[in-house]
Amino acid sequence: MADTVTGPIPEAPDAVPEFPMPRADRCPFDPPPALKELQEQGPLTKVRLWDGSEPWLVTRYAEQRALLGDPRVSADTDSPGYPTKASPEAGEGKLSFIMMDDPEHARLRRMVTAPFAIKRVEALRPAVQRIVDGLIDDLLAGPRPADLVEQFALPLPSLVICELLGVPYDDHAFFQDHTKTMVHRDATPEQRGQAGREVAAYLAGLLGKRLADPREDLLSSIAGRVTAGEIDHRQATEMALLLLIAGHETTANMIALGTHALLQHPDQLALLRETDDPALVASAVEELLRYLHITHLGRRRAVTEDIEIAGQVIKAGEGVIMVNEIANRDPDVFPDPDRLDITRDARRHVAFGFGVHQCLGQPLARMELQVVYGTLYRRIPTLASAVPPEDVRFKHDAFIYGVHELPVTW
Amino acid sequence: MKVELEADKCVASGQCVVAAMQVFDQDDDGIAILLEEQVGPGLVDDVREAVAVCPAAAIRLVEQ
Ligand code: HEM
Ligand code: SF4
């Protein structure tokens, strides 16, 4: 419809807000106030990125879900108009199907969906429980205070992905060390790149072994696709690396930032510590996913055909950013959205994104977090922060939001 | 009410199984399958939740 075509982009450069915006100092769990203001003003607005480009920012739940579910919206970083990477420092390069569109995205994704089916993930629960109990034993046997990030939150997803991919026990130490360096705050970009290359080389080598001698693990099933001629060795390695990277820092930050949030909300922590109801633990996981919105820089996409939405036309070749964190605080969907309430029904949150790229690992992430939130505070009922809250350092600039370290005592 | 599932749209998120375990399951590749096509009042709310959370718009609940 011609009369709803977008108006010209505002002339005055100051009229276009910069993205991302800073959070308020005293509200580390809340989205930036400027983002809330934009949400109040309407579902769509233009923003300016660090490189001067001006994609659309989509602030409301309904419009975000509509766009993320729309096949005219592309996740391919090479599509014209794709909003540039998060910061000048962010790495280059594509990582398997997360940056592809259907049908190739669907073809590759379906090769690795099997182990993430609900029943398969449930079968892993006892193994995850053992890992969590072992890490807590080590923590309790060690000195106080301890850094929960380093000693608990980061090792857990690393060990779980070892279990899933089929990394032999003897290589766990190598794997854990290197995956930690890949996301470590003090590592230089060179060290991170080096660790990433070593893990990739290791995975490529292990794939080679599983090609020759398959077992009952995910790497063997990926290797099977290579044998069948469906993908090549490089694509197989990228897939394994995507599964490793996508589930590592995300889960770790949900554990550490989640624990910090609970320590700051003692009534909620008490509910969790005193319950043996798995439904309440599961509900707490959904609520913390909603409330903490750790993938805070938004789902980024390019539009490949004009899309009419919310009285605007997003033109082919324009970029869109769906900031899920603000959709998870949309008062139309979540009443009193800024309150952390583990008893609320938060299941419709978009912390795992939406549309065909919605997190493949979500059943695993949920299960890991259920085991952690259901175990950690019961086994260490006196768990407490070892530093005042104002000394906790947040990852404001990082791709995934969280805390750099969380010194705890008990 | 009748439940419809378009399995070729499914991205194996597992969300429907979590929302309505008695109505949905997954095949060996994680793709959703229907256990019940007709659902009575006791399950309608669960299926509605599944429709709402399915990221691929693969599920519909049809009034008869
Ligand atoms: C709490 C932890 C996690 C959070 C918050 C999270 C969040 C997300 C989000 C928001 C996306 C969508 C990206 C987009 O649309 O551009 C995504 C995709 C993905 N996640 Fe997760 N994730 C978590 C854990 C995991 C785990 C444990 C794994 C696997 C072991 C995993 C594997 C993936 C994969 C493979 C994709 C790409 C899916 C696709 O493009 O089709 N994630 N995740
Ligand atoms: S919720 Fe939708 S995408 Fe997920 S498994 Fe069920 S049908 Fe498939």
Short mmCIF file of C-alpha atoms and ligand atoms in Angstrom, two decimals:
data_model
loop_
_atom_site.label_atom_id
_atom_site.label_comp_id
_atom_site.label_asym_id
_atom_site.label_seq_id
_atom_site.Cartn_x
_atom_site.Cartn_y
_atom_site.Cartn_z
CA MET A 1 0.00 0.00 0.00
CA ALA A 2 1.57 3.22 -1.20
CA ASP A 3 0.26 5.43 1.60
CA THR A 4 2.00 3.49 4.35
CA VAL A 5 5.47 3.59 2.81
CA THR A 6 8.14 4.62 5.30
CA GLY A 7 8.87 8.28 5.58
CA PRO A 8 12.40 9.56 4.98
CA ILE A 9 14.93 8.74 7.66
CA PRO A 10 15.00 11.68 10.12
CA GLU A 11 17.36 14.40 8.85
CA ALA A 12 18.96 15.45 12.11
CA PRO A 13 21.66 12.90 12.95
CA ASP A 14 20.86 13.22 16.65
CA ALA A 15 17.35 11.95 16.08
CA VAL A 16 18.64 8.44 15.51
CA PRO A 17 19.68 6.81 18.79
CA GLU A 18 22.85 4.79 19.03
CA PHE A 19 22.64 1.05 19.63
CA PRO A 20 23.54 -0.65 21.91
CA MET A 21 22.66 1.69 24.76
CA PRO A 22 24.17 1.66 28.25
CA ARG A 23 22.34 0.08 31.18
CA ALA A 24 21.62 2.13 34.28
CA ASP A 25 24.46 1.78 36.82
CA ARG A 26 22.25 0.59 39.62
CA CYS A 27 20.11 -1.81 37.58
CA PRO A 28 22.45 -4.44 36.18
CA PHE A 29 19.55 -6.84 35.55
CA ASP A 30 17.34 -4.37 33.70
CA PRO A 31 17.57 -3.43 30.02
CA PRO A 32 18.94 0.04 29.25
CA PRO A 33 16.40 2.74 30.18
CA ALA A 34 16.68 4.23 26.67
CA LEU A 35 15.58 0.89 25.22
CA LYS A 36 12.51 0.87 27.46
CA GLU A 37 11.67 4.38 26.28
CA LEU A 38 11.89 3.31 22.66
CA GLN A 39 9.62 0.37 23.42
CA GLU A 40 7.06 2.70 24.95
CA GLN A 41 7.17 4.89 21.84
CA GLY A 42 6.42 2.08 19.39
CA PRO A 43 7.43 -1.29 18.03
CA LEU A 44 9.87 -0.09 15.37
CA THR A 45 12.55 2.56 15.25
CA LYS A 46 15.79 3.21 13.42
CA VAL A 47 19.04 3.06 15.37
CA ARG A 48 22.66 3.79 14.50
CA LEU A 49 25.39 1.20 14.93
CA TRP A 50 29.08 1.82 15.62
CA ASP A 51 29.84 1.75 11.88
CA GLY A 52 27.21 4.40 11.04
CA SER A 53 24.69 2.02 9.51
CA GLU A 54 21.05 2.46 10.50
CA PRO A 55 19.04 -0.73 10.79
CA TRP A 56 15.56 -1.01 12.31
CA LEU A 57 15.29 -1.89 15.96
CA VAL A 58 12.25 -3.98 16.83
CA THR A 59 11.24 -3.52 20.45
CA ARG A 60 7.96 -5.34 21.00
CA TYR A 61 7.24 -9.00 21.50
CA ALA A 62 4.57 -9.46 18.80
CA GLU A 63 6.56 -7.76 16.04
CA GLN A 64 9.78 -9.54 17.00
CA ARG A 65 8.14 -12.93 16.78
CA ALA A 66 6.44 -12.06 13.49
CA LEU A 67 9.72 -10.99 11.91
CA LEU A 68 11.80 -13.86 13.30
CA GLY A 69 9.22 -16.26 11.90
CA ASP A 70 9.14 -14.59 8.47
CA PRO A 71 10.95 -16.38 5.60
CA ARG A 72 11.69 -12.98 3.98
CA VAL A 73 14.06 -12.29 6.87
CA SER A 74 17.60 -13.61 6.37
CA ALA A 75 20.20 -14.69 8.92
CA ASP A 76 22.93 -14.80 6.26
CA THR A 77 25.58 -12.24 7.18
CA ASP A 78 26.26 -11.74 3.45
CA SER A 79 22.69 -10.64 2.70
CA PRO A 80 22.56 -6.96 1.66
CA GLY A 81 21.73 -4.77 4.65
CA TYR A 82 22.70 -7.31 7.30
CA PRO A 83 23.44 -5.29 10.44
CA THR A 84 27.18 -5.39 10.97
CA LYS A 85 28.78 -7.42 13.67
CA ALA A 86 28.21 -6.39 17.24
CA SER A 87 31.43 -4.40 17.69
CA PRO A 88 34.63 -3.64 15.78
CA GLU A 89 36.36 -6.31 17.91
CA ALA A 90 33.88 -9.10 17.25
CA GLY A 91 35.28 -12.00 15.27
CA GLU A 92 34.70 -12.51 11.55
CA GLY A 93 33.71 -15.70 9.89
CA LYS A 94 30.60 -17.79 9.59
CA LEU A 95 29.70 -20.58 11.88
CA SER A 96 27.71 -23.28 10.15
CA PHE A 97 23.92 -23.12 9.92
CA ILE A 98 23.27 -20.37 12.48
CA MET A 99 24.24 -17.92 9.72
CA MET A 100 22.41 -19.64 6.84
CA ASP A 101 18.89 -19.52 5.46
CA ASP A 102 16.55 -22.35 4.57
CA PRO A 103 16.65 -24.70 2.77
CA GLU A 104 20.39 -25.20 3.48
CA HIS A 105 19.94 -24.17 7.14
CA ALA A 106 17.19 -26.78 7.61
CA ARG A 107 19.19 -29.46 5.80
CA LEU A 108 22.20 -28.99 8.08
CA ARG A 109 20.25 -28.37 11.30
CA ARG A 110 18.26 -31.57 10.85
CA MET A 111 21.52 -33.52 10.76
CA VAL A 112 22.12 -32.74 14.44
CA THR A 113 18.65 -32.43 15.96
CA ALA A 114 18.42 -36.03 17.21
CA PRO A 115 20.41 -35.73 20.47
CA PHE A 116 18.46 -32.62 21.49
CA ALA A 117 15.09 -34.38 21.49
CA ILE A 118 13.44 -34.10 24.90
CA LYS A 119 13.69 -37.81 25.74
CA ARG A 120 17.32 -38.05 24.67
CA VAL A 121 18.17 -35.03 26.81
CA GLU A 122 16.29 -36.49 29.78
CA ALA A 123 18.42 -39.62 29.46
CA LEU A 124 21.49 -37.40 30.03
CA ARG A 125 20.11 -35.91 33.24
CA PRO A 126 21.76 -38.43 35.61
CA ALA A 127 25.15 -37.80 33.96
CA VAL A 128 24.69 -34.04 34.30
CA GLN A 129 23.65 -34.49 37.92
CA ARG A 130 26.89 -36.42 38.55
CA ILE A 131 28.98 -33.68 36.93
CA VAL A 132 27.21 -30.99 38.98
CA ASP A 133 27.63 -32.96 42.23
CA GLY A 134 31.31 -33.53 41.45
CA LEU A 135 31.93 -29.84 40.78
CA ILE A 136 30.16 -28.91 44.03
CA ASP A 137 32.25 -31.48 45.95
CA ASP A 138 35.41 -29.89 44.53
CA LEU A 139 34.16 -26.41 45.35
CA LEU A 140 33.38 -27.33 48.96
CA ALA A 141 36.74 -29.05 49.37
CA GLY A 142 38.59 -25.97 48.11
CA PRO A 143 39.42 -22.59 49.65
CA ARG A 144 36.91 -19.83 50.36
CA PRO A 145 36.07 -17.51 48.70
CA ALA A 146 35.87 -19.21 45.32
CA ASP A 147 35.04 -17.85 41.89
CA LEU A 148 31.80 -19.50 40.84
CA VAL A 149 32.40 -18.61 37.19
CA GLU A 150 35.80 -20.26 36.95
CA GLN A 151 35.12 -23.25 39.19
CA PHE A 152 31.55 -24.14 38.40
CA ALA A 153 29.73 -22.17 35.72
CA LEU A 154 32.30 -22.56 32.92
CA PRO A 155 33.40 -26.18 33.50
CA LEU A 156 29.84 -27.55 33.57
CA PRO A 157 28.76 -26.82 29.97
CA SER A 158 32.23 -27.79 28.75
CA LEU A 159 31.99 -31.22 30.41
CA VAL A 160 28.40 -31.68 29.21
CA ILE A 161 29.28 -30.96 25.61
CA CYS A 162 32.18 -33.45 25.96
CA GLU A 163 29.61 -36.02 27.02
CA LEU A 164 27.36 -35.21 24.08
CA LEU A 165 29.98 -34.97 21.35
CA GLY A 166 31.87 -37.98 22.67
CA VAL A 167 35.15 -36.35 23.68
CA PRO A 168 37.15 -39.08 25.50
CA TYR A 169 37.60 -38.62 29.24
CA ASP A 170 41.39 -38.27 28.95
CA ASP A 171 40.97 -35.22 26.76
CA HIS A 172 38.57 -33.40 29.08
CA ALA A 173 41.32 -31.35 30.69
CA PHE A 174 42.65 -30.16 27.33
CA PHE A 175 39.12 -29.41 26.18
CA GLN A 176 38.14 -27.55 29.32
CA ASP A 177 41.33 -25.47 29.38
CA HIS A 178 41.02 -24.42 25.78
CA THR A 179 37.30 -23.74 25.78
CA LYS A 180 37.83 -21.62 28.88
CA THR A 181 40.52 -19.58 27.16
CA MET A 182 38.19 -19.08 24.19
CA VAL A 183 35.80 -17.11 26.39
CA HIS A 184 38.09 -15.90 29.16
CA ARG A 185 38.09 -12.25 30.15
CA ASP A 186 41.84 -12.00 30.53
CA ALA A 187 42.73 -13.79 27.30
CA THR A 188 44.03 -11.60 24.48
CA PRO A 189 42.29 -11.86 21.10
CA GLU A 190 45.36 -13.80 19.89
CA GLN A 191 45.12 -16.29 22.74
CA ARG A 192 41.42 -16.73 22.12
CA GLY A 193 41.96 -17.23 18.41
CA GLN A 194 44.74 -19.70 19.10
CA ALA A 195 42.62 -21.68 21.58
CA GLY A 196 39.73 -21.71 19.09
CA ARG A 197 41.98 -23.03 16.33
CA GLU A 198 43.37 -25.74 18.61
CA VAL A 199 39.89 -26.87 19.62
CA ALA A 200 38.80 -26.86 15.96
CA ALA A 201 41.87 -28.90 15.01
CA TYR A 202 41.18 -31.27 17.88
CA LEU A 203 37.54 -31.72 16.81
CA ALA A 204 38.62 -32.24 13.19
CA GLY A 205 41.03 -34.94 14.37
CA LEU A 206 38.44 -36.65 16.53
CA LEU A 207 35.98 -36.55 13.62
CA GLY A 208 38.59 -38.36 11.56
CA LYS A 209 38.82 -41.08 14.21
CA ARG A 210 35.04 -41.44 14.39
CA LEU A 211 34.90 -41.62 10.58
CA ALA A 212 37.10 -44.69 10.74
CA ASP A 213 35.61 -46.16 13.89
CA PRO A 214 32.12 -44.84 14.68
CA ARG A 215 30.62 -44.94 18.18
CA GLU A 216 27.35 -43.93 19.80
CA ASP A 217 27.99 -40.20 20.02
CA LEU A 218 27.15 -36.98 18.20
CA LEU A 219 30.54 -36.68 16.50
CA SER A 220 30.10 -40.16 15.05
CA SER A 221 26.69 -39.26 13.69
CA ILE A 222 28.13 -36.07 12.14
CA ALA A 223 30.96 -38.21 10.72
CA GLY A 224 28.31 -40.50 9.25
CA ARG A 225 27.00 -37.57 7.21
CA VAL A 226 30.48 -37.06 5.82
CA THR A 227 30.70 -40.73 4.87
CA ALA A 228 27.29 -40.44 3.20
CA GLY A 229 28.61 -37.51 1.14
CA GLU A 230 26.07 -35.06 2.59
CA ILE A 231 28.68 -32.67 4.00
CA ASP A 232 32.45 -32.38 3.80
CA HIS A 233 34.93 -32.62 6.63
CA ARG A 234 35.19 -28.84 7.02
CA GLN A 235 31.41 -28.40 7.30
CA ALA A 236 31.35 -31.21 9.84
CA THR A 237 34.03 -29.52 11.96
CA GLU A 238 32.18 -26.18 11.80
CA MET A 239 29.01 -27.88 12.98
CA ALA A 240 30.78 -29.45 15.94
CA LEU A 241 32.36 -26.09 16.76
CA LEU A 242 28.98 -24.32 16.57
CA LEU A 243 27.49 -26.81 19.03
CA LEU A 244 30.39 -26.23 21.37
CA ILE A 245 30.46 -22.43 21.18
CA ALA A 246 26.69 -21.83 21.18
CA GLY A 247 26.16 -23.77 24.38
CA HIS A 248 29.21 -22.81 26.40
CA GLU A 249 29.26 -19.20 27.46
CA THR A 250 25.46 -18.95 27.27
CA THR A 251 24.86 -21.70 29.81
CA ALA A 252 27.79 -20.53 31.97
CA ASN A 253 26.44 -16.99 32.14
CA MET A 254 22.95 -18.20 33.00
CA ILE A 255 24.46 -20.09 35.93
CA ALA A 256 26.65 -17.28 37.27
CA LEU A 257 24.42 -14.30 36.49
CA GLY A 258 21.40 -16.33 37.63
CA THR A 259 23.06 -17.09 40.95
CA HIS A 260 23.99 -13.45 41.39
CA ALA A 261 20.41 -12.38 40.64
CA LEU A 262 19.08 -14.90 43.16
CA LEU A 263 21.54 -13.74 45.82
CA GLN A 264 20.19 -10.24 45.27
CA HIS A 265 16.60 -11.52 45.57
CA PRO A 266 16.81 -13.61 48.77
CA ASP A 267 13.07 -14.32 48.87
CA GLN A 268 13.27 -15.96 45.45
CA LEU A 269 16.43 -17.84 46.40
CA ALA A 270 14.70 -19.15 49.53
CA LEU A 271 11.79 -20.47 47.47
CA LEU A 272 14.21 -22.38 45.30
CA ARG A 273 16.36 -23.64 48.15
CA GLU A 274 13.42 -24.99 50.07
CA THR A 275 11.52 -26.70 47.28
CA ASP A 276 11.74 -30.24 46.03
CA ASP A 277 9.14 -29.59 43.36
CA PRO A 278 10.71 -30.03 39.91
CA ALA A 279 7.92 -27.89 38.43
CA LEU A 280 8.98 -24.89 40.53
CA VAL A 281 12.63 -25.40 39.56
CA ALA A 282 11.61 -25.58 35.88
CA SER A 283 9.54 -22.44 36.31
CA ALA A 284 12.54 -20.67 37.90
CA VAL A 285 14.65 -21.59 34.87
CA GLU A 286 12.13 -20.03 32.48
CA GLU A 287 11.77 -16.91 34.62
CA LEU A 288 15.53 -16.41 34.92
CA LEU A 289 15.92 -16.90 31.16
CA ARG A 290 13.25 -14.23 30.64
CA TYR A 291 14.52 -11.85 33.27
CA LEU A 292 18.24 -12.04 32.52
CA HIS A 293 18.04 -12.02 28.71
CA ILE A 294 21.75 -12.73 28.37
CA THR A 295 21.85 -12.57 24.55
CA HIS A 296 21.35 -8.85 24.94
CA LEU A 297 22.62 -7.51 21.62
CA GLY A 298 19.69 -8.78 19.62
CA ARG A 299 18.95 -11.25 16.87
CA ARG A 300 20.29 -9.66 13.71
CA ARG A 301 18.74 -10.15 10.29
CA ALA A 302 18.46 -8.64 6.80
CA VAL A 303 15.17 -8.24 4.98
CA THR A 304 15.14 -9.76 1.47
CA GLU A 305 11.69 -8.52 0.30
CA ASP A 306 9.65 -5.52 1.45
CA ILE A 307 7.75 -6.37 4.63
CA GLU A 308 4.83 -4.35 5.92
CA ILE A 309 4.64 -4.40 9.68
CA ALA A 310 3.22 -2.13 12.37
CA GLY A 311 2.25 0.51 9.77
CA GLN A 312 5.77 0.67 8.32
CA VAL A 313 7.45 -0.91 5.37
CA ILE A 314 10.83 -2.45 6.00
CA LYS A 315 12.48 -2.43 2.60
CA ALA A 316 14.39 -5.21 0.97
CA GLY A 317 18.05 -4.68 1.78
CA GLU A 318 17.42 -3.10 5.20
CA GLY A 319 18.68 -4.58 8.45
CA VAL A 320 16.58 -5.45 11.48
CA ILE A 321 17.62 -6.11 15.07
CA MET A 322 15.23 -7.89 17.38
CA VAL A 323 16.35 -7.18 20.95
CA ASN A 324 14.80 -10.11 22.75
CA GLU A 325 15.71 -8.70 26.15
CA ILE A 326 13.21 -5.91 25.75
CA ALA A 327 10.53 -8.23 24.33
CA ASN A 328 10.93 -10.30 27.48
CA ARG A 329 9.98 -7.17 29.42
CA ASP A 330 6.99 -6.33 27.23
CA PRO A 331 4.17 -5.51 29.70
CA ASP A 332 1.56 -6.68 27.19
CA VAL A 333 2.90 -10.21 27.58
CA PHE A 334 4.49 -10.29 31.05
CA PRO A 335 2.61 -8.29 33.70
CA ASP A 336 4.89 -6.33 36.03
CA PRO A 337 7.76 -7.34 33.75
CA ASP A 338 10.64 -5.93 35.79
CA ARG A 339 9.90 -8.13 38.77
CA LEU A 340 11.77 -11.40 39.18
CA ASP A 341 9.11 -13.91 40.18
CA ILE A 342 10.02 -17.57 39.78
CA THR A 343 6.41 -18.60 40.30
CA ARG A 344 5.11 -16.75 37.23
CA ASP A 345 4.43 -18.50 33.92
CA ALA A 346 7.33 -17.21 31.80
CA ARG A 347 7.31 -19.98 29.22
CA ARG A 348 6.58 -17.69 26.28
CA HIS A 349 9.83 -15.74 26.64
CA VAL A 350 12.09 -15.33 23.65
CA ALA A 351 15.42 -15.84 25.42
CA PHE A 352 16.13 -18.65 22.93
CA GLY A 353 15.06 -16.52 19.98
CA PHE A 354 12.16 -17.45 17.71
CA GLY A 355 11.60 -18.81 14.22
CA VAL A 356 13.62 -21.49 12.48
CA HIS A 357 16.85 -20.48 14.23
CA GLN A 358 15.40 -20.82 17.71
CA CYS A 359 18.02 -22.39 19.92
CA LEU A 360 18.65 -25.99 19.01
CA GLY A 361 20.26 -26.67 22.38
CA GLN A 362 17.37 -25.35 24.47
CA PRO A 363 16.25 -28.72 25.86
CA LEU A 364 19.82 -29.37 26.98
CA ALA A 365 20.28 -25.85 28.37
CA ARG A 366 17.00 -26.12 30.28
CA MET A 367 17.95 -29.48 31.73
CA GLU A 368 21.43 -28.29 32.78
CA LEU A 369 19.96 -25.21 34.44
CA GLN A 370 17.26 -27.25 36.17
CA VAL A 371 19.92 -29.52 37.62
CA VAL A 372 22.05 -26.55 38.70
CA TYR A 373 19.29 -24.39 40.21
CA GLY A 374 17.78 -27.48 41.83
CA THR A 375 21.07 -28.61 43.37
CA LEU A 376 23.53 -25.78 44.04
CA TYR A 377 21.50 -23.80 46.60
CA ARG A 378 20.25 -26.90 48.39
CA ARG A 379 23.70 -28.36 48.74
CA ILE A 380 25.24 -25.03 49.76
CA PRO A 381 22.40 -23.39 51.70
CA THR A 382 24.70 -20.72 53.10
CA LEU A 383 25.99 -19.68 49.68
CA ALA A 384 26.66 -15.94 49.75
CA SER A 385 28.42 -13.32 47.70
CA ALA A 386 31.97 -12.68 48.97
CA VAL A 387 31.99 -9.11 47.67
CA PRO A 388 29.50 -6.25 47.89
CA PRO A 389 27.15 -6.18 44.86
CA GLU A 390 28.71 -2.95 43.56
CA ASP A 391 32.05 -4.75 43.14
CA VAL A 392 30.65 -7.41 40.81
CA ARG A 393 31.79 -6.66 37.26
CA PHE A 394 29.27 -7.11 34.45
CA LYS A 395 30.01 -7.97 30.83
CA HIS A 396 28.40 -4.88 29.39
CA ASP A 397 30.22 -5.03 26.06
CA ALA A 398 30.27 -8.77 25.58
CA PHE A 399 28.16 -10.55 23.01
CA ILE A 400 26.61 -12.58 25.84
CA TYR A 401 25.78 -10.70 29.03
CA GLY A 402 26.95 -12.00 32.38
CA VAL A 403 29.41 -11.45 35.21
CA HIS A 404 33.17 -11.61 34.76
CA GLU A 405 33.60 -13.37 38.07
CA LEU A 406 31.40 -14.14 41.04
CA PRO A 407 33.35 -14.55 44.28
CA VAL A 408 31.24 -16.64 46.61
CA THR A 409 31.63 -18.02 50.09
CA TRP A 410 29.52 -20.28 52.35
CA MET B 1 -10.80 -30.00 18.85
CA LYS B 2 -8.42 -31.20 16.18
CA VAL B 3 -4.65 -30.72 16.28
CA GLU B 4 -2.76 -30.26 13.01
CA LEU B 5 0.98 -30.57 12.67
CA GLU B 6 3.06 -29.67 9.62
CA ALA B 7 6.10 -31.80 10.26
CA ASP B 8 8.08 -30.37 7.35
CA LYS B 9 8.10 -26.98 9.07
CA CYS B 10 9.28 -28.43 12.39
CA VAL B 11 12.74 -27.34 13.61
CA ALA B 12 12.87 -29.89 16.43
CA SER B 13 12.82 -27.37 19.25
CA GLY B 14 10.96 -29.81 21.50
CA GLN B 15 8.78 -27.01 22.86
CA CYS B 16 5.49 -28.78 22.02
CA VAL B 17 6.59 -31.89 23.90
CA VAL B 18 7.35 -29.81 26.98
CA ALA B 19 4.02 -27.99 26.71
CA ALA B 20 1.78 -31.00 25.94
CA MET B 21 3.54 -34.28 26.58
CA GLN B 22 0.36 -36.31 26.05
CA VAL B 23 -0.23 -34.89 22.59
CA PHE B 24 3.25 -34.52 21.08
CA ASP B 25 6.34 -36.66 20.88
CA GLN B 26 9.44 -36.59 18.66
CA ASP B 27 10.74 -39.12 16.16
CA ASP B 28 14.34 -40.37 16.16
CA ASP B 29 15.49 -37.12 14.53
CA GLY B 30 13.67 -34.92 17.02
CA ILE B 31 10.93 -34.00 14.54
CA ALA B 32 7.52 -33.63 16.20
CA ILE B 33 4.87 -36.31 15.87
CA LEU B 34 1.25 -36.25 16.96
CA LEU B 35 0.13 -38.77 19.55
CA GLU B 36 -3.47 -37.56 19.56
CA GLU B 37 -5.29 -35.78 16.77
CA GLN B 38 -8.44 -35.11 18.72
CA VAL B 39 -8.06 -33.38 22.06
CA GLY B 40 -10.69 -32.95 24.72
CA PRO B 41 -11.13 -29.97 27.06
CA GLY B 42 -8.54 -31.32 29.51
CA LEU B 43 -5.71 -30.95 27.00
CA VAL B 44 -6.78 -27.92 24.99
CA ASP B 45 -4.90 -25.45 27.17
CA ASP B 46 -1.68 -27.43 26.88
CA VAL B 47 -2.05 -27.56 23.11
CA ARG B 48 -2.75 -23.82 23.00
CA GLU B 49 0.52 -23.31 24.86
CA ALA B 50 2.27 -25.54 22.32
CA VAL B 51 0.81 -23.49 19.46
CA ALA B 52 2.02 -20.31 21.16
CA VAL B 53 5.58 -21.46 21.80
CA CYS B 54 6.24 -23.40 18.57
CA PRO B 55 8.93 -21.28 16.89
CA ALA B 56 8.12 -22.62 13.44
CA ALA B 57 4.34 -22.09 13.38
CA ALA B 58 3.97 -25.79 12.67
CA ILE B 59 1.00 -26.49 14.97
CA ARG B 60 -2.64 -25.48 14.63
CA LEU B 61 -5.67 -26.11 16.79
CA VAL B 62 -8.83 -26.32 14.70
CA GLU B 63 -12.35 -25.93 16.09
CA GLN B 64 -14.76 -28.51 14.79
C1 HEM C 1 20.97 -20.84 28.40
C2 HEM C 1 21.69 -21.16 27.40
C3 HEM C 1 21.43 -20.75 25.97
C4 HEM C 1 20.88 -19.59 25.46
C5 HEM C 1 20.35 -18.39 26.22
C6 HEM C 1 20.89 -19.74 24.02
C7 HEM C 1 20.39 -18.79 23.15
C8 HEM C 1 20.31 -18.96 21.77
C9 HEM C 1 19.68 -18.03 20.87
C10 HEM C 1 19.04 -16.70 21.27
C11 HEM C 1 19.77 -18.54 19.61
C12 HEM C 1 19.20 -17.92 18.34
C13 HEM C 1 20.22 -17.23 17.51
C14 HEM C 1 19.57 -16.49 16.36
O1 HEM C 1 18.36 -16.56 16.15
O2 HEM C 1 20.30 -15.78 15.66
C15 HEM C 1 20.47 -19.81 19.72
C16 HEM C 1 20.76 -20.63 18.65
C17 HEM C 1 21.48 -21.80 18.77
N1 HEM C 1 21.87 -22.41 19.95
FE1 HEM C 1 21.55 -21.76 21.82
N2 HEM C 1 21.44 -20.95 23.69
C18 HEM C 1 21.77 -21.60 24.85
C19 HEM C 1 22.33 -22.86 24.97
C20 HEM C 1 22.67 -23.69 23.92
C21 HEM C 1 23.23 -25.02 24.04
C22 HEM C 1 23.49 -25.75 25.35
C23 HEM C 1 23.47 -25.45 22.76
C24 HEM C 1 24.05 -26.75 22.26
C25 HEM C 1 24.79 -27.56 22.89
C26 HEM C 1 23.03 -24.42 21.86
C27 HEM C 1 23.08 -24.51 20.48
C28 HEM C 1 22.54 -23.59 19.62
C29 HEM C 1 22.58 -23.73 18.17
C30 HEM C 1 23.19 -24.87 17.39
C31 HEM C 1 21.92 -22.61 17.63
C32 HEM C 1 21.69 -22.29 16.16
C33 HEM C 1 20.34 -22.75 15.73
C34 HEM C 1 20.02 -22.41 14.30
O3 HEM C 1 20.58 -21.46 13.74
O4 HEM C 1 19.17 -23.11 13.71
N3 HEM C 1 22.55 -23.36 22.58
N4 HEM C 1 20.77 -20.04 21.05
S1 SF4 C 2 7.34 -26.85 18.95
FE1 SF4 C 2 7.18 -26.74 16.71
S2 SF4 C 2 9.28 -26.73 15.99
FE2 SF4 C 2 9.35 -27.40 18.11
S3 SF4 C 2 9.30 -29.64 18.00
FE3 SF4 C 2 7.18 -28.95 18.22
S4 SF4 C 2 6.45 -28.73 16.13
FE4 SF4 C 2 8.65 -28.88 15.99
#
